[in-house]
XYZ file of C-alpha atoms in Angstrom:
333
model
C -21.508 -11.368 -26.302
C -20.498 -7.732 -25.886
C -17.916 -7.346 -23.117
C -16.592 -4.096 -21.652
C -12.989 -4.330 -20.468
C -12.270 -1.494 -18.057
C -8.555 -0.768 -18.118
C -6.145 -0.801 -21.052
C -2.918 -1.667 -19.284
C -0.993 -4.768 -20.260
C -3.347 -7.206 -18.516
C -6.529 -5.500 -19.669
C -5.229 -5.457 -23.229
C -4.248 -9.131 -23.073
C -7.644 -10.165 -21.695
C -9.405 -8.093 -24.354
C -7.390 -10.001 -26.947
C -8.391 -13.377 -25.467
C -12.071 -12.396 -25.430
C -11.958 -11.087 -28.990
C -10.266 -14.215 -30.307
C -12.990 -16.256 -28.605
C -15.655 -14.356 -30.534
C -16.745 -11.624 -28.117
C -17.259 -8.037 -29.206
C -14.934 -6.082 -26.912
C -15.079 -2.442 -25.852
C -11.823 -1.470 -24.163
C -11.674 1.568 -21.884
C -8.395 3.454 -21.678
C -7.920 6.155 -19.066
C -5.894 8.257 -21.522
C -7.422 9.230 -24.842
C -4.017 8.990 -26.560
C -3.890 5.252 -25.809
C -7.428 4.693 -27.074
C -6.736 6.634 -30.264
C -3.520 4.733 -30.886
C -5.280 1.383 -30.515
C -7.977 2.471 -32.934
C -5.468 3.791 -35.467
C -2.755 1.127 -35.328
C -4.323 -1.955 -33.669
C -1.542 -1.769 -31.070
C -1.303 -0.456 -27.524
C 1.706 1.888 -27.619
C 2.437 1.865 -23.869
C 1.601 -1.756 -23.092
C 2.198 -4.751 -25.357
C 3.245 -2.620 -28.358
C 4.413 -5.686 -30.301
C 1.001 -7.400 -30.197
C -1.398 -6.783 -33.081
C -4.868 -6.516 -31.582
C -8.013 -8.075 -32.977
C -10.282 -5.962 -35.146
C -13.116 -6.957 -32.774
C -11.642 -4.687 -30.084
C -12.903 -1.129 -30.033
C -11.115 1.327 -27.734
C -12.355 4.549 -26.135
C -11.552 6.842 -23.218
C -15.280 7.473 -22.672
C -16.410 5.103 -19.925
C -20.092 5.576 -20.667
C -19.558 4.739 -24.325
C -17.654 1.562 -23.437
C -20.138 0.358 -20.812
C -23.464 1.260 -22.364
C -24.145 -1.964 -24.298
C -22.096 -4.330 -22.143
C -23.533 -7.764 -21.395
C -20.560 -8.459 -19.123
C -17.868 -6.286 -17.550
C -14.213 -7.126 -16.912
C -12.482 -4.719 -14.515
C -8.693 -4.414 -14.833
C -7.994 -1.082 -13.149
C -5.394 -0.519 -10.396
C -6.726 -1.541 -6.984
C -6.356 1.984 -5.604
C -9.169 3.208 -7.874
C -11.405 0.146 -7.596
C -14.043 1.856 -5.447
C -14.314 5.032 -7.508
C -14.446 3.041 -10.753
C -17.074 0.651 -9.372
C -19.160 3.583 -8.182
C -19.074 5.159 -11.625
C -19.881 1.877 -13.343
C -22.847 1.300 -11.049
C -24.803 3.994 -12.867
C -23.768 2.772 -16.332
C -24.503 -0.970 -16.274
C -27.602 -2.864 -15.228
C -27.924 -4.572 -11.843
C -27.775 -8.046 -13.415
C -24.718 -7.553 -15.644
C -21.963 -9.984 -14.536
C -18.733 -8.301 -13.409
C -15.307 -9.946 -13.285
C -12.500 -8.443 -11.192
C -8.968 -8.933 -12.533
C -6.977 -6.562 -10.316
C -5.280 -7.627 -7.100
C -5.054 -5.897 -3.761
C -6.650 -4.795 -0.515
C -8.352 -1.442 -0.046
C -6.361 1.038 1.998
C -7.833 1.822 5.387
C -10.743 -0.640 5.271
C -8.945 -3.889 4.458
C -11.781 -4.691 2.039
C -11.106 -7.165 -0.747
C -12.102 -6.219 -4.308
C -15.355 -8.186 -4.369
C -16.384 -6.637 -1.056
C -15.835 -3.184 -2.531
C -17.799 -4.022 -5.673
C -20.687 -5.479 -3.699
C -20.855 -2.312 -1.608
C -20.792 -0.039 -4.650
C -22.625 -2.110 -7.283
C -24.673 -4.645 -5.334
C -25.440 -8.194 -6.387
C -22.842 -10.531 -4.896
C -24.019 -13.387 -7.132
C -23.066 -11.524 -10.295
C -19.478 -10.889 -9.131
C -16.394 -13.015 -9.770
C -12.611 -12.733 -9.556
C -9.948 -14.036 -11.953
C -6.385 -14.809 -10.871
C -3.500 -17.086 -11.776
C 0.040 -17.321 -13.158
C -0.804 -15.121 -16.118
C 1.785 -12.697 -17.437
C 0.089 -10.498 -20.001
C 3.047 -10.629 -22.377
C 2.572 -14.389 -22.765
C -1.219 -14.645 -22.637
C -1.616 -12.006 -25.361
C 0.340 -14.077 -27.881
C -1.184 -17.436 -27.014
C 1.564 -19.054 -24.965
C -0.199 -21.803 -22.949
C -1.431 -20.718 -19.517
C -4.197 -21.392 -17.010
C -6.202 -19.310 -14.580
C -9.001 -19.620 -12.039
C -12.341 -17.795 -11.832
C -13.902 -17.729 -8.363
C -17.399 -16.680 -7.377
C -19.989 -17.433 -4.721
C -22.334 -18.158 -7.635
C -21.462 -21.157 -9.810
C -23.386 -19.746 -12.778
C -21.333 -16.559 -12.761
C -18.070 -18.483 -12.575
C -19.245 -20.734 -15.411
C -20.134 -17.738 -17.587
C -16.672 -16.233 -17.370
C -15.094 -19.658 -17.770
C -16.898 -19.982 -21.113
C -15.985 -16.469 -22.215
C -12.253 -16.863 -21.619
C -11.547 -20.557 -22.148
C -9.381 -21.464 -25.126
C -6.988 -24.322 -25.920
C -4.060 -22.107 -24.920
C -5.824 -20.495 -21.943
C -7.418 -23.013 -19.595
C -9.897 -21.569 -17.118
C -10.822 -23.424 -13.922
C -13.553 -22.423 -11.473
C -13.626 -22.113 -7.692
C -16.151 -21.158 -5.034
C -13.419 -19.712 -2.778
C -13.358 -16.073 -3.849
C -11.872 -14.941 -0.513
C -8.944 -17.325 -0.810
C -8.283 -16.388 -4.423
C -8.343 -12.661 -3.635
C -6.044 -12.957 -0.619
C -3.556 -15.085 -2.534
C -3.602 -12.514 -5.333
C -2.752 -9.677 -2.942
C -0.154 -11.506 -0.856
C 1.867 -13.007 -3.699
C 2.875 -9.578 -5.016
C 4.446 -8.711 -1.666
C 6.458 -11.927 -1.625
C 7.628 -11.229 -5.181
C 9.051 -7.900 -4.024
C 10.889 -9.724 -1.239
C 12.362 -12.183 -3.748
C 13.422 -9.303 -5.994
C 15.047 -7.591 -3.030
C 16.985 -10.753 -2.206
C 18.354 -11.027 -5.726
C 19.022 -7.300 -5.806
C 21.376 -7.506 -2.826
C 23.186 -10.508 -4.286
C 21.540 -13.469 -2.566
C 20.872 -16.649 -4.523
C 18.226 -19.203 -5.386
C 18.216 -20.791 -1.922
C 17.100 -17.480 -0.444
C 14.443 -17.037 -3.119
C 13.090 -20.549 -2.498
C 12.978 -19.874 1.233
C 11.036 -16.649 0.733
C 8.594 -18.263 -1.699
C 7.765 -21.192 0.578
C 7.629 -19.131 3.762
C 5.567 -16.616 1.828
C 3.134 -19.393 0.986
C 2.916 -20.190 4.700
C 2.015 -16.539 5.391
C -0.561 -16.682 2.611
C -2.082 -19.865 4.073
C -2.368 -18.381 7.573
C -4.130 -15.344 6.157
C -6.544 -17.349 4.009
C -7.330 -19.724 6.870
C -8.092 -16.926 9.345
C -10.289 -15.158 6.774
C -12.319 -18.385 6.426
C -11.067 -19.155 2.954
C -9.889 -22.602 1.892
C -6.152 -23.150 2.588
C -6.076 -25.565 -0.368
C -6.577 -22.537 -2.610
C -3.008 -21.572 -1.710
C -1.815 -24.731 -3.472
C -3.649 -23.884 -6.693
C -3.297 -21.499 -9.596
C -4.079 -18.352 -7.591
C -1.695 -19.378 -4.826
C 1.379 -21.450 -5.660
C 0.979 -20.934 -9.398
C 0.836 -17.163 -9.327
C 3.401 -16.977 -6.531
C 5.991 -18.899 -8.554
C 5.364 -16.919 -11.728
C 5.411 -13.531 -10.006
C 8.516 -14.285 -7.973
C 10.599 -15.820 -10.742
C 9.571 -14.322 -14.086
C 11.392 -11.584 -15.948
C 7.941 -10.146 -16.729
C 7.070 -9.572 -13.058
C 6.908 -5.885 -12.208
C 6.885 -6.666 -8.471
C 10.053 -8.747 -8.610
C 11.721 -6.194 -10.917
C 10.783 -3.410 -8.512
C 12.280 -5.339 -5.593
C 15.569 -5.750 -7.444
C 15.606 -2.091 -8.463
C 14.685 -0.896 -4.960
C 17.565 -2.884 -3.470
C 19.865 -0.973 -5.801
C 18.542 2.457 -4.875
C 15.522 3.105 -7.098
C 12.463 4.717 -5.527
C 8.897 3.512 -5.947
C 7.858 6.760 -7.648
C 10.675 6.588 -10.157
C 10.023 2.936 -10.968
C 6.315 3.605 -11.540
C 7.112 6.612 -13.717
C 9.604 4.725 -15.877
C 7.476 1.587 -16.336
C 4.005 3.246 -16.487
C 2.878 0.478 -14.108
C 1.435 0.318 -10.603
C 3.475 -1.881 -8.249
C 0.532 -3.563 -6.530
C 2.738 -5.332 -3.980
C 4.027 -2.007 -2.681
C 0.462 -0.984 -1.866
C -0.585 -4.420 -0.632
C 2.219 -4.696 1.936
C 0.860 -1.554 3.588
C -2.819 -2.419 3.285
C -2.431 -5.995 4.521
C -1.495 -4.562 7.927
C -5.221 -3.974 8.500
C -5.885 -7.698 8.066
C -2.907 -8.657 10.236
C -4.454 -6.718 13.102
C -7.970 -7.927 12.391
C -7.046 -11.606 12.408
C -4.171 -11.348 14.880
C -1.747 -13.212 12.659
C 1.940 -12.905 11.830
C 3.055 -11.918 8.325
C 6.776 -11.318 8.918
C 7.893 -11.096 5.281
C 5.071 -8.666 4.570
C 6.124 -6.630 7.617
C 9.733 -6.213 6.506
C 8.752 -5.358 2.922
C 6.429 -2.677 4.302
C 9.210 -1.433 6.557
C 11.652 -1.177 3.672
C 9.333 0.636 1.258
C 7.357 2.867 3.610
C 9.090 3.089 6.991
C 12.790 3.600 6.304
C 13.965 0.135 7.323
C 17.367 -0.813 5.883
C 18.179 -4.067 4.124
C 20.399 -5.146 7.020
C 17.664 -4.358 9.531
C 15.119 -6.292 7.488
C 17.395 -9.333 7.266
C 18.140 -9.207 10.993
C 14.447 -8.877 11.861
C 13.638 -12.088 9.995
C 16.663 -13.982 11.307
C 15.914 -13.001 14.905
C 12.465 -14.599 14.897
C 12.054 -17.663 17.097
C 11.872 -20.980 15.271
C 8.416 -22.557 15.063
C 6.783 -25.607 13.473
C 6.696 -25.151 9.712
C 2.914 -24.894 9.440
C 1.772 -23.128 12.586
C -1.421 -21.128 12.822
C -3.209 -22.806 9.919
């Protein structure tokens, strides 16, 4: 099968490698022509995963039309902030029945729309859409270190298709019908990872990190439940699995940003130095729309948003959490 992978960051490159090793013909779209040319010339992505030799079955280009024109399936791995504009452009390049898999994580600013909602609005065909999420650091997946992920779709056939395309002995792919739960877990876990990074950055220890992870999972569960997803999803690969990996791994850009921010680094500088989008920094702001919509409390998300966007200090953030009244552990679910 010919698969177009839209986005040549670390995760897009890693997924292209998995697909190619499984026998797919992969067209990889890079926003910058220099990256595409480098991949073609050296079989390596110079900005992301430079140590990984890429399969000869991967062809790279900065021309979106060229990449998409013969695609029998599309894998979208762009930053969430450009998901609508990219989907709109793709809608004129691929047929209405071509399956599309979303691999980015976030909530649209202003609307509170989840990625699959945006794609359905721009591309139509809910049954052909799916989302992939899990504890999957690109640096490990690209070199075949064992991992697992989940593909969720309202259509079992679509989920099964992408399960077949990506499954390998070292990359186990499970399916789910709870796309809403998977997408919300994917957005929320990045915010909690920033909080964990912040806690380590100011000198707190593992007890604090464990508290933030488990209370973060409670926030995630309240959100999923109110959005009519399945709270059990929060216990799976997209929830607990991805939350643990993102909060604790040295590969996690969100945790690393939290640590750096606690020590004085700005979001703009971090993004410039790493060439990466800190999705949790956007999600903590955009999740406010869903907080209001569902009338729920996301206190860790609130203080992370306050720190990054509203001038809250570390001491004020700590005091805001500590001043909250004590409740049953699993309220509002």
